[in-house]
Amino acid sequence: RAKDAGRNNFAFFTEDLGERVMGALRLENDLRKALARKDFVLHYQPRVDMLTGQITGMEALVRWSQPDGGLVSPADFIPLAEETGLILSLGEWVLEEACRQTALWSAEGLGALKVSVNLSPRQLEQPGLTGRTLALLERTGLPPEQLEVEVTESVFLKDFGMVSQALSALAEAGVGVALDDFGTGYSSLAYLKKLPIKTLKIDKSFVDGLPLDRDDAAIVTSIVSIAANLNMDVVAEGVESSAQLEFLRRLNCCSSFQGYLFARPLAASEFALLMARGGYYDFKDHLK
Ligand code: C2E
Ligand code: MG
Ligand code: MG
Ligand code: MG
């Protein structure tokens, strides 16, 4: 009986594994087709200035559009895109679309918004990224100052020479560099000094516990102080409550906020509407 059970378990296991492999292959295949058809959209999450409440920029976040009108979250396909290398062409599309849209909004009078685009470590390792990005800015007419790239600490695990060269060239040209999800990865303070990082994005996981969790409060206070001393801006991610907002505003150092308290990532048309109505939040409405 034990033997039977063992065999059954094994059969069950291989079937399950087989299914998972098939699932991943199907997903990869679908992703390839979607890339050829450009079945993706960007949503834009406002970034709100901590002093004025004005929307000064937005983070471009990719979604995969489905035939039924549904949208697949990046969490469900970015990892596979990274594994398969498809992230390279997806990333190119995202950069192009974000720059095109932002230049168009400037031309339409919505202001000189700064758009933040997430770069995968694989993009940074790819030769020619800087040249292509600068050519893209030329082509779309977007001033480099209106583009920011977000990288995570995982880039520090890559070829440092390559990453630092790419980021320096972008920074030299006027493109902003932000360190995303700061504090969750392979933080080495030495990298903050060696790379041309202008902005630290405090990860949502530290904002979540504010103001009551003493560890989170201490971590966020420390990040803000490091940033101030290194002359960097800070963006707090994942601000959902007025109590969090109050804590962050008291620190008086967070340059801007991003979070559901103000807005979720919005379709381009919704974002444009928000800007056309002034693109401004009165913090009084969001504080108790
Ligand atoms: P991220 O770059 O850290 O982006 C922030 C994520 O937090 C977004 O999720 C955003 O919707 C979510 N968020 C912002 N504020 C709040 C809040 O107040 N509450 C909660 N619960 N969530 C909030 P999203 O759009 O699902 O993106 C997830 C991740 O996927 C991004 O994390 C980024 O790492 C990756 N990603 C998205 N677009 C791209 C892209 O174009 N290229 C690459 N390489 N990665 C991307
Ligand atoms: Mg990001
Ligand atoms: Mg982040
Ligand atoms: Mg994140």
mmCIF file of C-alpha atoms and ligand atoms in Angstrom:
data_model
loop_
_atom_site.group_PDB
_atom_site.id
_atom_site.type_symbol
_atom_site.label_atom_id
_atom_site.label_comp_id
_atom_site.label_asym_id
_atom_site.label_seq_id
_atom_site.Cartn_x
_atom_site.Cartn_y
_atom_site.Cartn_z
ATOM 1 C CA ARG A 1 0.000 0.000 0.000
ATOM 2 C CA ALA A 2 2.797 2.363 0.891
ATOM 3 C CA LYS A 3 4.358 1.673 -2.480
ATOM 4 C CA ASP A 4 1.099 2.391 -4.295
ATOM 5 C CA ALA A 5 0.629 5.591 -2.418
ATOM 6 C CA GLY A 6 4.188 6.568 -3.252
ATOM 7 C CA ARG A 7 3.682 5.859 -6.913
ATOM 8 C CA ASN A 8 0.445 7.805 -6.924
ATOM 9 C CA ASN A 9 2.089 10.705 -5.241
ATOM 10 C CA PHE A 10 4.843 10.654 -7.799
ATOM 11 C CA ALA A 11 2.393 10.518 -10.666
ATOM 12 C CA PHE A 12 0.472 13.398 -9.138
ATOM 13 C CA PHE A 13 3.652 15.381 -8.698
ATOM 14 C CA THR A 14 4.869 14.956 -12.288
ATOM 15 C CA GLU A 15 1.449 15.772 -13.642
ATOM 16 C CA ASP A 16 1.366 18.910 -11.566
ATOM 17 C CA LEU A 17 4.883 19.862 -12.637
ATOM 18 C CA GLY A 18 4.039 19.144 -16.251
ATOM 19 C CA GLU A 19 1.014 21.350 -15.982
ATOM 20 C CA ARG A 20 3.031 24.141 -14.526
ATOM 21 C CA VAL A 21 5.637 23.906 -17.265
ATOM 22 C CA MET A 22 2.901 23.890 -19.901
ATOM 23 C CA GLY A 23 1.292 26.863 -18.201
ATOM 24 C CA ALA A 24 4.543 28.814 -18.273
ATOM 25 C CA LEU A 25 5.115 27.938 -21.935
ATOM 26 C CA ARG A 26 1.620 29.028 -22.848
ATOM 27 C CA LEU A 27 2.094 32.271 -20.949
ATOM 28 C CA GLU A 28 5.409 32.897 -22.689
ATOM 29 C CA ASN A 29 3.838 32.242 -26.052
ATOM 30 C CA ASP A 30 0.899 34.556 -25.299
ATOM 31 C CA LEU A 31 3.297 37.232 -24.101
ATOM 32 C CA ARG A 32 5.279 36.997 -27.352
ATOM 33 C CA LYS A 33 2.120 37.441 -29.399
ATOM 34 C CA ALA A 34 0.981 40.318 -27.209
ATOM 35 C CA LEU A 35 4.301 42.051 -27.782
ATOM 36 C CA ALA A 36 3.981 41.720 -31.525
ATOM 37 C CA ARG A 37 0.488 43.239 -31.316
ATOM 38 C CA LYS A 38 1.379 45.775 -28.613
ATOM 39 C CA ASP A 39 -1.484 44.575 -26.437
ATOM 40 C CA PHE A 40 -0.342 46.653 -23.477
ATOM 41 C CA VAL A 41 -1.444 49.880 -21.873
ATOM 42 C CA LEU A 42 0.188 52.216 -19.426
ATOM 43 C CA HIS A 43 -1.579 53.497 -16.364
ATOM 44 C CA TYR A 44 -0.282 56.565 -14.576
ATOM 45 C CA GLN A 45 -0.162 57.049 -10.831
ATOM 46 C CA PRO A 46 0.106 60.696 -9.745
ATOM 47 C CA ARG A 47 3.011 61.911 -7.656
ATOM 48 C CA VAL A 48 1.939 64.664 -5.305
ATOM 49 C CA ASP A 49 4.266 67.405 -4.055
ATOM 50 C CA MET A 50 4.379 67.369 -0.260
ATOM 51 C CA LEU A 51 4.368 71.146 0.129
ATOM 52 C CA THR A 52 1.897 72.289 -2.486
ATOM 53 C CA GLY A 53 -0.330 69.254 -3.113
ATOM 54 C CA GLN A 54 0.285 69.717 -6.819
ATOM 55 C CA ILE A 55 0.690 66.702 -9.104
ATOM 56 C CA THR A 56 4.192 67.139 -10.468
ATOM 57 C CA GLY A 57 4.572 63.833 -12.208
ATOM 58 C CA MET A 58 3.391 60.265 -12.491
ATOM 59 C CA GLU A 59 4.707 56.716 -12.542
ATOM 60 C CA ALA A 60 3.999 54.771 -15.715
ATOM 61 C CA LEU A 61 2.834 51.240 -14.840
ATOM 62 C CA VAL A 62 2.271 48.649 -17.541
ATOM 63 C CA ARG A 63 -0.808 46.398 -17.864
ATOM 64 C CA TRP A 64 -1.455 43.613 -20.352
ATOM 65 C CA SER A 65 -4.806 44.090 -22.115
ATOM 66 C CA GLN A 66 -6.874 40.994 -22.689
ATOM 67 C CA PRO A 67 -9.344 40.365 -25.533
ATOM 68 C CA ASP A 68 -12.213 40.490 -23.013
ATOM 69 C CA GLY A 69 -11.181 43.984 -21.922
ATOM 70 C CA GLY A 70 -9.541 42.793 -18.719
ATOM 71 C CA LEU A 71 -6.100 43.936 -17.612
ATOM 72 C CA VAL A 72 -3.392 41.644 -16.276
ATOM 73 C CA SER A 73 -1.275 43.048 -13.461
ATOM 74 C CA PRO A 74 2.475 43.406 -14.062
ATOM 75 C CA ALA A 75 3.125 41.175 -11.048
ATOM 76 C CA ASP A 76 1.706 38.310 -13.143
ATOM 77 C CA PHE A 77 3.913 38.705 -16.219
ATOM 78 C CA ILE A 78 6.962 40.894 -15.494
ATOM 79 C CA PRO A 79 8.837 38.037 -13.761
ATOM 80 C CA LEU A 80 8.354 35.768 -16.794
ATOM 81 C CA ALA A 81 9.202 38.616 -19.164
ATOM 82 C CA GLU A 82 12.430 39.068 -17.216
ATOM 83 C CA GLU A 83 13.257 35.377 -17.259
ATOM 84 C CA THR A 84 12.695 35.037 -20.991
ATOM 85 C CA GLY A 85 14.305 38.310 -22.032
ATOM 86 C CA LEU A 86 10.992 39.568 -23.444
ATOM 87 C CA ILE A 87 11.323 42.425 -20.946
ATOM 88 C CA LEU A 88 13.779 44.040 -23.356
ATOM 89 C CA SER A 89 11.217 44.707 -26.057
ATOM 90 C CA LEU A 90 8.438 45.304 -23.524
ATOM 91 C CA GLY A 91 10.668 47.811 -21.735
ATOM 92 C CA GLU A 92 11.408 49.616 -24.999
ATOM 93 C CA TRP A 93 7.709 49.900 -25.713
ATOM 94 C CA VAL A 94 6.991 51.216 -22.212
ATOM 95 C CA LEU A 95 9.710 53.882 -22.470
ATOM 96 C CA GLU A 96 8.522 54.995 -25.888
ATOM 97 C CA GLU A 97 4.850 55.120 -24.932
ATOM 98 C CA ALA A 98 5.530 56.958 -21.644
ATOM 99 C CA CYS A 99 7.670 59.604 -23.386
ATOM 100 C CA ARG A 100 5.236 59.993 -26.268
ATOM 101 C CA GLN A 101 2.268 60.474 -23.902
ATOM 102 C CA THR A 102 4.101 62.888 -21.617
ATOM 103 C CA ALA A 103 5.300 65.033 -24.520
ATOM 104 C CA LEU A 104 1.731 65.094 -25.851
ATOM 105 C CA TRP A 105 0.346 66.202 -22.463
ATOM 106 C CA SER A 106 2.938 68.998 -22.361
ATOM 107 C CA ALA A 107 1.873 70.109 -25.830
ATOM 108 C CA GLU A 108 -1.775 70.010 -24.719
ATOM 109 C CA GLY A 109 -0.975 72.372 -21.866
ATOM 110 C CA LEU A 110 -1.168 69.947 -18.949
ATOM 111 C CA GLY A 111 2.229 71.154 -17.727
ATOM 112 C CA ALA A 112 5.793 69.872 -17.719
ATOM 113 C CA LEU A 113 5.028 66.627 -15.898
ATOM 114 C CA LYS A 114 7.846 64.275 -15.003
ATOM 115 C CA VAL A 115 7.200 60.675 -15.960
ATOM 116 C CA SER A 116 8.847 57.810 -14.081
ATOM 117 C CA VAL A 117 9.520 54.568 -15.898
ATOM 118 C CA ASN A 118 10.572 51.310 -14.243
ATOM 119 C CA LEU A 119 13.684 49.762 -15.768
ATOM 120 C CA SER A 120 14.461 46.114 -15.319
ATOM 121 C CA PRO A 121 18.058 45.158 -14.486
ATOM 122 C CA ARG A 122 18.254 43.352 -17.823
ATOM 123 C CA GLN A 123 17.572 46.578 -19.682
ATOM 124 C CA LEU A 124 20.403 48.281 -17.852
ATOM 125 C CA GLU A 125 22.806 45.520 -18.787
ATOM 126 C CA GLN A 126 21.918 45.854 -22.416
ATOM 127 C CA PRO A 127 24.436 47.777 -24.495
ATOM 128 C CA GLY A 128 23.041 50.837 -26.208
ATOM 129 C CA LEU A 129 20.283 51.580 -23.691
ATOM 130 C CA THR A 130 21.471 55.151 -23.176
ATOM 131 C CA GLY A 131 21.834 55.907 -26.859
ATOM 132 C CA ARG A 132 18.399 54.519 -27.657
ATOM 133 C CA THR A 133 16.799 56.399 -24.776
ATOM 134 C CA LEU A 134 18.333 59.714 -25.791
ATOM 135 C CA ALA A 135 17.287 59.119 -29.408
ATOM 136 C CA LEU A 136 13.777 58.381 -28.167
ATOM 137 C CA LEU A 137 13.675 61.663 -26.232
ATOM 138 C CA GLU A 138 14.717 63.487 -29.405
ATOM 139 C CA ARG A 139 12.115 61.695 -31.468
ATOM 140 C CA THR A 140 9.242 62.318 -29.055
ATOM 141 C CA GLY A 141 10.380 65.831 -28.212
ATOM 142 C CA LEU A 142 10.370 65.156 -24.481
ATOM 143 C CA PRO A 143 13.034 67.140 -22.584
ATOM 144 C CA PRO A 144 15.314 64.723 -20.642
ATOM 145 C CA GLU A 145 14.401 66.559 -17.417
ATOM 146 C CA GLN A 146 10.853 65.247 -17.801
ATOM 147 C CA LEU A 147 11.970 61.623 -17.675
ATOM 148 C CA GLU A 148 12.995 59.656 -14.613
ATOM 149 C CA VAL A 149 14.048 56.018 -14.575
ATOM 150 C CA GLU A 150 13.339 53.841 -11.544
ATOM 151 C CA VAL A 151 15.749 51.032 -10.771
ATOM 152 C CA THR A 152 15.670 48.616 -7.846
ATOM 153 C CA GLU A 153 18.543 47.540 -5.683
ATOM 154 C CA SER A 154 18.694 44.302 -7.684
ATOM 155 C CA VAL A 155 20.728 46.188 -10.299
ATOM 156 C CA PHE A 156 23.584 46.117 -7.802
ATOM 157 C CA LEU A 157 23.864 42.378 -8.420
ATOM 158 C CA LYS A 158 24.556 43.033 -12.091
ATOM 159 C CA ASP A 159 27.746 44.109 -13.817
ATOM 160 C CA PHE A 160 28.445 47.259 -11.835
ATOM 161 C CA GLY A 161 30.549 48.914 -14.535
ATOM 162 C CA MET A 162 27.784 48.522 -17.096
ATOM 163 C CA VAL A 163 24.994 49.702 -14.788
ATOM 164 C CA SER A 164 26.931 52.658 -13.512
ATOM 165 C CA GLN A 165 27.954 53.713 -17.011
ATOM 166 C CA ALA A 166 24.357 53.569 -18.267
ATOM 167 C CA LEU A 167 22.929 55.450 -15.302
ATOM 168 C CA SER A 168 25.680 58.074 -15.375
ATOM 169 C CA ALA A 169 25.164 58.746 -19.062
ATOM 170 C CA LEU A 170 21.408 59.136 -18.536
ATOM 171 C CA ALA A 171 21.948 61.409 -15.526
ATOM 172 C CA GLU A 172 24.506 63.435 -17.473
ATOM 173 C CA ALA A 173 21.888 64.030 -20.157
ATOM 174 C CA GLY A 174 19.419 65.300 -17.536
ATOM 175 C CA VAL A 175 17.329 62.158 -16.956
ATOM 176 C CA GLY A 176 16.508 61.561 -13.281
ATOM 177 C CA VAL A 177 17.469 58.322 -11.558
ATOM 178 C CA ALA A 178 15.357 56.983 -8.684
ATOM 179 C CA LEU A 179 16.034 53.995 -6.470
ATOM 180 C CA ASP A 180 12.742 52.090 -6.176
ATOM 181 C CA ASP A 181 11.560 49.956 -3.240
ATOM 182 C CA PHE A 182 14.446 51.372 -1.239
ATOM 183 C CA GLY A 183 15.433 49.333 1.788
ATOM 184 C CA THR A 184 13.893 46.038 0.688
ATOM 185 C CA GLY A 185 16.810 44.681 -1.317
ATOM 186 C CA TYR A 186 20.570 44.657 -1.420
ATOM 187 C CA SER A 187 21.022 48.076 0.097
ATOM 188 C CA SER A 188 24.555 49.122 0.391
ATOM 189 C CA LEU A 189 24.970 52.727 1.309
ATOM 190 C CA ALA A 190 28.157 52.718 -0.763
ATOM 191 C CA TYR A 191 26.050 52.434 -3.932
ATOM 192 C CA LEU A 192 24.163 55.576 -3.021
ATOM 193 C CA LYS A 193 27.455 57.410 -3.226
ATOM 194 C CA LYS A 194 28.775 55.684 -6.325
ATOM 195 C CA LEU A 195 25.692 56.007 -8.508
ATOM 196 C CA PRO A 196 24.023 59.228 -9.695
ATOM 197 C CA ILE A 197 20.830 58.617 -7.706
ATOM 198 C CA LYS A 198 18.643 61.670 -7.270
ATOM 199 C CA THR A 199 15.590 60.172 -5.594
ATOM 200 C CA LEU A 200 14.927 57.474 -3.014
ATOM 201 C CA LYS A 201 11.535 55.820 -3.111
ATOM 202 C CA ILE A 202 10.563 54.529 0.310
ATOM 203 C CA ASP A 203 8.934 51.152 -0.160
ATOM 204 C CA LYS A 204 5.279 50.727 0.703
ATOM 205 C CA SER A 205 6.133 47.990 3.213
ATOM 206 C CA PHE A 206 7.714 50.636 5.496
ATOM 207 C CA VAL A 207 4.898 53.127 4.974
ATOM 208 C CA ASP A 208 2.283 50.479 5.838
ATOM 209 C CA GLY A 209 3.074 50.472 9.567
ATOM 210 C CA LEU A 210 3.132 54.263 9.988
ATOM 211 C CA PRO A 211 2.635 55.931 12.346
ATOM 212 C CA LEU A 212 2.219 53.333 15.103
ATOM 213 C CA ASP A 213 4.805 50.670 14.225
ATOM 214 C CA ARG A 214 7.963 51.924 15.898
ATOM 215 C CA ASP A 215 10.316 50.024 13.582
ATOM 216 C CA ASP A 216 8.662 51.389 10.461
ATOM 217 C CA ALA A 217 8.635 54.879 11.946
ATOM 218 C CA ALA A 218 12.355 54.599 12.759
ATOM 219 C CA ILE A 219 13.229 53.204 9.312
ATOM 220 C CA VAL A 220 11.291 55.878 7.452
ATOM 221 C CA THR A 221 12.738 58.640 9.624
ATOM 222 C CA SER A 222 16.245 57.313 8.945
ATOM 223 C CA ILE A 223 15.729 57.035 5.183
ATOM 224 C CA VAL A 224 14.463 60.599 5.089
ATOM 225 C CA SER A 225 17.494 61.777 7.006
ATOM 226 C CA ILE A 226 19.962 59.873 4.791
ATOM 227 C CA ALA A 227 18.298 61.371 1.740
ATOM 228 C CA ALA A 228 18.416 64.883 3.169
ATOM 229 C CA ASN A 229 22.082 64.535 4.024
ATOM 230 C CA LEU A 230 22.948 63.153 0.596
ATOM 231 C CA ASN A 231 20.884 65.877 -1.052
ATOM 232 C CA MET A 232 18.381 63.457 -2.549
ATOM 233 C CA ASP A 233 14.644 63.711 -2.928
ATOM 234 C CA VAL A 234 12.331 61.221 -1.271
ATOM 235 C CA VAL A 235 9.108 59.747 -2.571
ATOM 236 C CA ALA A 236 6.900 57.836 -0.152
ATOM 237 C CA GLU A 237 5.116 54.974 -1.907
ATOM 238 C CA GLY A 238 1.859 53.374 -0.898
ATOM 239 C CA VAL A 239 0.393 56.198 1.168
ATOM 240 C CA GLU A 240 -3.123 55.003 1.938
ATOM 241 C CA SER A 241 -4.246 56.755 5.108
ATOM 242 C CA SER A 242 -4.410 60.250 6.471
ATOM 243 C CA ALA A 243 -2.470 59.091 9.552
ATOM 244 C CA GLN A 244 0.414 58.037 7.299
ATOM 245 C CA LEU A 245 0.213 61.323 5.431
ATOM 246 C CA GLU A 246 0.270 63.263 8.678
ATOM 247 C CA PHE A 247 3.359 61.401 9.910
ATOM 248 C CA LEU A 248 5.193 61.948 6.610
ATOM 249 C CA ARG A 249 4.310 65.618 6.417
ATOM 250 C CA ARG A 250 5.583 66.152 9.976
ATOM 251 C CA LEU A 251 8.946 64.690 8.932
ATOM 252 C CA ASN A 252 8.910 67.597 6.531
ATOM 253 C CA CYS A 253 11.390 66.011 4.195
ATOM 254 C CA CYS A 254 9.389 63.785 1.916
ATOM 255 C CA SER A 255 9.449 65.539 -1.425
ATOM 256 C CA SER A 256 6.389 63.747 -2.726
ATOM 257 C CA PHE A 257 3.765 61.137 -2.123
ATOM 258 C CA GLN A 258 2.332 58.386 -4.239
ATOM 259 C CA GLY A 259 -0.538 56.256 -3.013
ATOM 260 C CA TYR A 260 -4.155 55.238 -3.068
ATOM 261 C CA LEU A 261 -4.998 58.019 -0.600
ATOM 262 C CA PHE A 262 -4.647 60.364 -3.571
ATOM 263 C CA ALA A 263 -5.077 58.139 -6.599
ATOM 264 C CA ARG A 264 -4.619 54.644 -7.927
ATOM 265 C CA PRO A 265 -2.794 54.222 -11.200
ATOM 266 C CA LEU A 266 -5.166 55.785 -13.745
ATOM 267 C CA ALA A 267 -5.876 55.190 -17.411
ATOM 268 C CA ALA A 268 -4.318 57.945 -19.543
ATOM 269 C CA SER A 269 -7.701 59.598 -20.161
ATOM 270 C CA GLU A 270 -8.518 59.663 -16.426
ATOM 271 C CA PHE A 271 -5.126 61.097 -15.598
ATOM 272 C CA ALA A 272 -5.554 63.818 -18.223
ATOM 273 C CA LEU A 273 -8.974 64.670 -16.791
ATOM 274 C CA LEU A 274 -7.522 64.979 -13.294
ATOM 275 C CA MET A 275 -4.840 67.356 -14.600
ATOM 276 C CA ALA A 276 -7.348 69.360 -16.622
ATOM 277 C CA ARG A 277 -9.261 69.942 -13.362
ATOM 278 C CA GLY A 278 -6.170 71.478 -11.813
ATOM 279 C CA GLY A 279 -4.148 68.432 -10.808
ATOM 280 C CA TYR A 280 -4.055 69.531 -7.230
ATOM 281 C CA TYR A 281 -4.914 68.010 -3.858
ATOM 282 C CA ASP A 282 -5.863 70.015 -0.818
ATOM 283 C CA PHE A 283 -4.183 68.159 2.042
ATOM 284 C CA LYS A 284 -6.867 69.490 4.391
ATOM 285 C CA ASP A 285 -9.290 67.137 2.665
ATOM 286 C CA HIS A 286 -7.002 64.233 3.415
ATOM 287 C CA LEU A 287 -6.077 65.013 7.008
ATOM 288 C CA LYS A 288 -8.514 64.231 9.795
HETATM 289 P P1 C2E B 1 6.616 49.538 -8.271
HETATM 290 O O1 C2E B 1 7.470 50.138 -9.325
HETATM 291 O O2 C2E B 1 7.127 49.579 -6.881
HETATM 292 O O3 C2E B 1 5.214 50.279 -8.411
HETATM 293 C C1 C2E B 1 4.370 50.570 -7.343
HETATM 294 C C2 C2E B 1 3.255 49.564 -7.240
HETATM 295 O O4 C2E B 1 2.546 49.827 -6.026
HETATM 296 C C3 C2E B 1 2.214 49.672 -8.352
HETATM 297 O O5 C2E B 1 1.685 48.370 -8.563
HETATM 298 C C4 C2E B 1 1.159 50.556 -7.721
HETATM 299 O O6 C2E B 1 -0.113 50.381 -8.277
HETATM 300 C C5 C2E B 1 1.184 50.058 -6.299
HETATM 301 N N1 C2E B 1 0.708 51.068 -5.351
HETATM 302 C C6 C2E B 1 0.935 52.403 -5.366
HETATM 303 N N2 C2E B 1 0.332 53.013 -4.332
HETATM 304 C C7 C2E B 1 -0.287 52.056 -3.626
HETATM 305 C C8 C2E B 1 -1.091 52.068 -2.429
HETATM 306 O O7 C2E B 1 -1.355 53.093 -1.812
HETATM 307 N N3 C2E B 1 -1.557 50.864 -1.987
HETATM 308 C C9 C2E B 1 -1.291 49.699 -2.633
HETATM 309 N N4 C2E B 1 -1.786 48.576 -2.132
HETATM 310 N N5 C2E B 1 -0.548 49.652 -3.768
HETATM 311 C C10 C2E B 1 -0.054 50.818 -4.251
HETATM 312 P P2 C2E B 1 1.580 47.719 -10.015
HETATM 313 O O8 C2E B 1 1.133 48.722 -11.013
HETATM 314 O O9 C2E B 1 0.800 46.468 -9.853
HETATM 315 O O10 C2E B 1 3.085 47.373 -10.352
HETATM 316 C C11 C2E B 1 3.769 46.395 -9.631
HETATM 317 C C12 C2E B 1 5.227 46.334 -9.997
HETATM 318 O O11 C2E B 1 5.404 45.861 -11.339
HETATM 319 C C13 C2E B 1 5.932 47.680 -9.959
HETATM 320 O O12 C2E B 1 6.282 48.009 -8.629
HETATM 321 C C14 C2E B 1 7.143 47.395 -10.833
HETATM 322 O O13 C2E B 1 8.139 46.747 -10.101
HETATM 323 C C15 C2E B 1 6.583 46.428 -11.857
HETATM 324 N N6 C2E B 1 6.299 47.163 -13.101
HETATM 325 C C16 C2E B 1 5.190 47.842 -13.461
HETATM 326 N N7 C2E B 1 5.336 48.377 -14.687
HETATM 327 C C17 C2E B 1 6.583 48.042 -15.112
HETATM 328 C C18 C2E B 1 7.345 48.303 -16.312
HETATM 329 O O14 C2E B 1 6.919 49.002 -17.232
HETATM 330 N N8 C2E B 1 8.604 47.760 -16.380
HETATM 331 C C19 C2E B 1 9.136 47.010 -15.361
HETATM 332 N N9 C2E B 1 10.384 46.512 -15.496
HETATM 333 N N10 C2E B 1 8.454 46.769 -14.225
HETATM 334 C C20 C2E B 1 7.190 47.270 -14.096
HETATM 335 MG MG MG B 2 8.406 51.857 -9.526
HETATM 336 MG MG MG B 3 8.244 50.755 -5.740
HETATM 337 MG MG MG B 4 7.126 47.773 -5.391
#
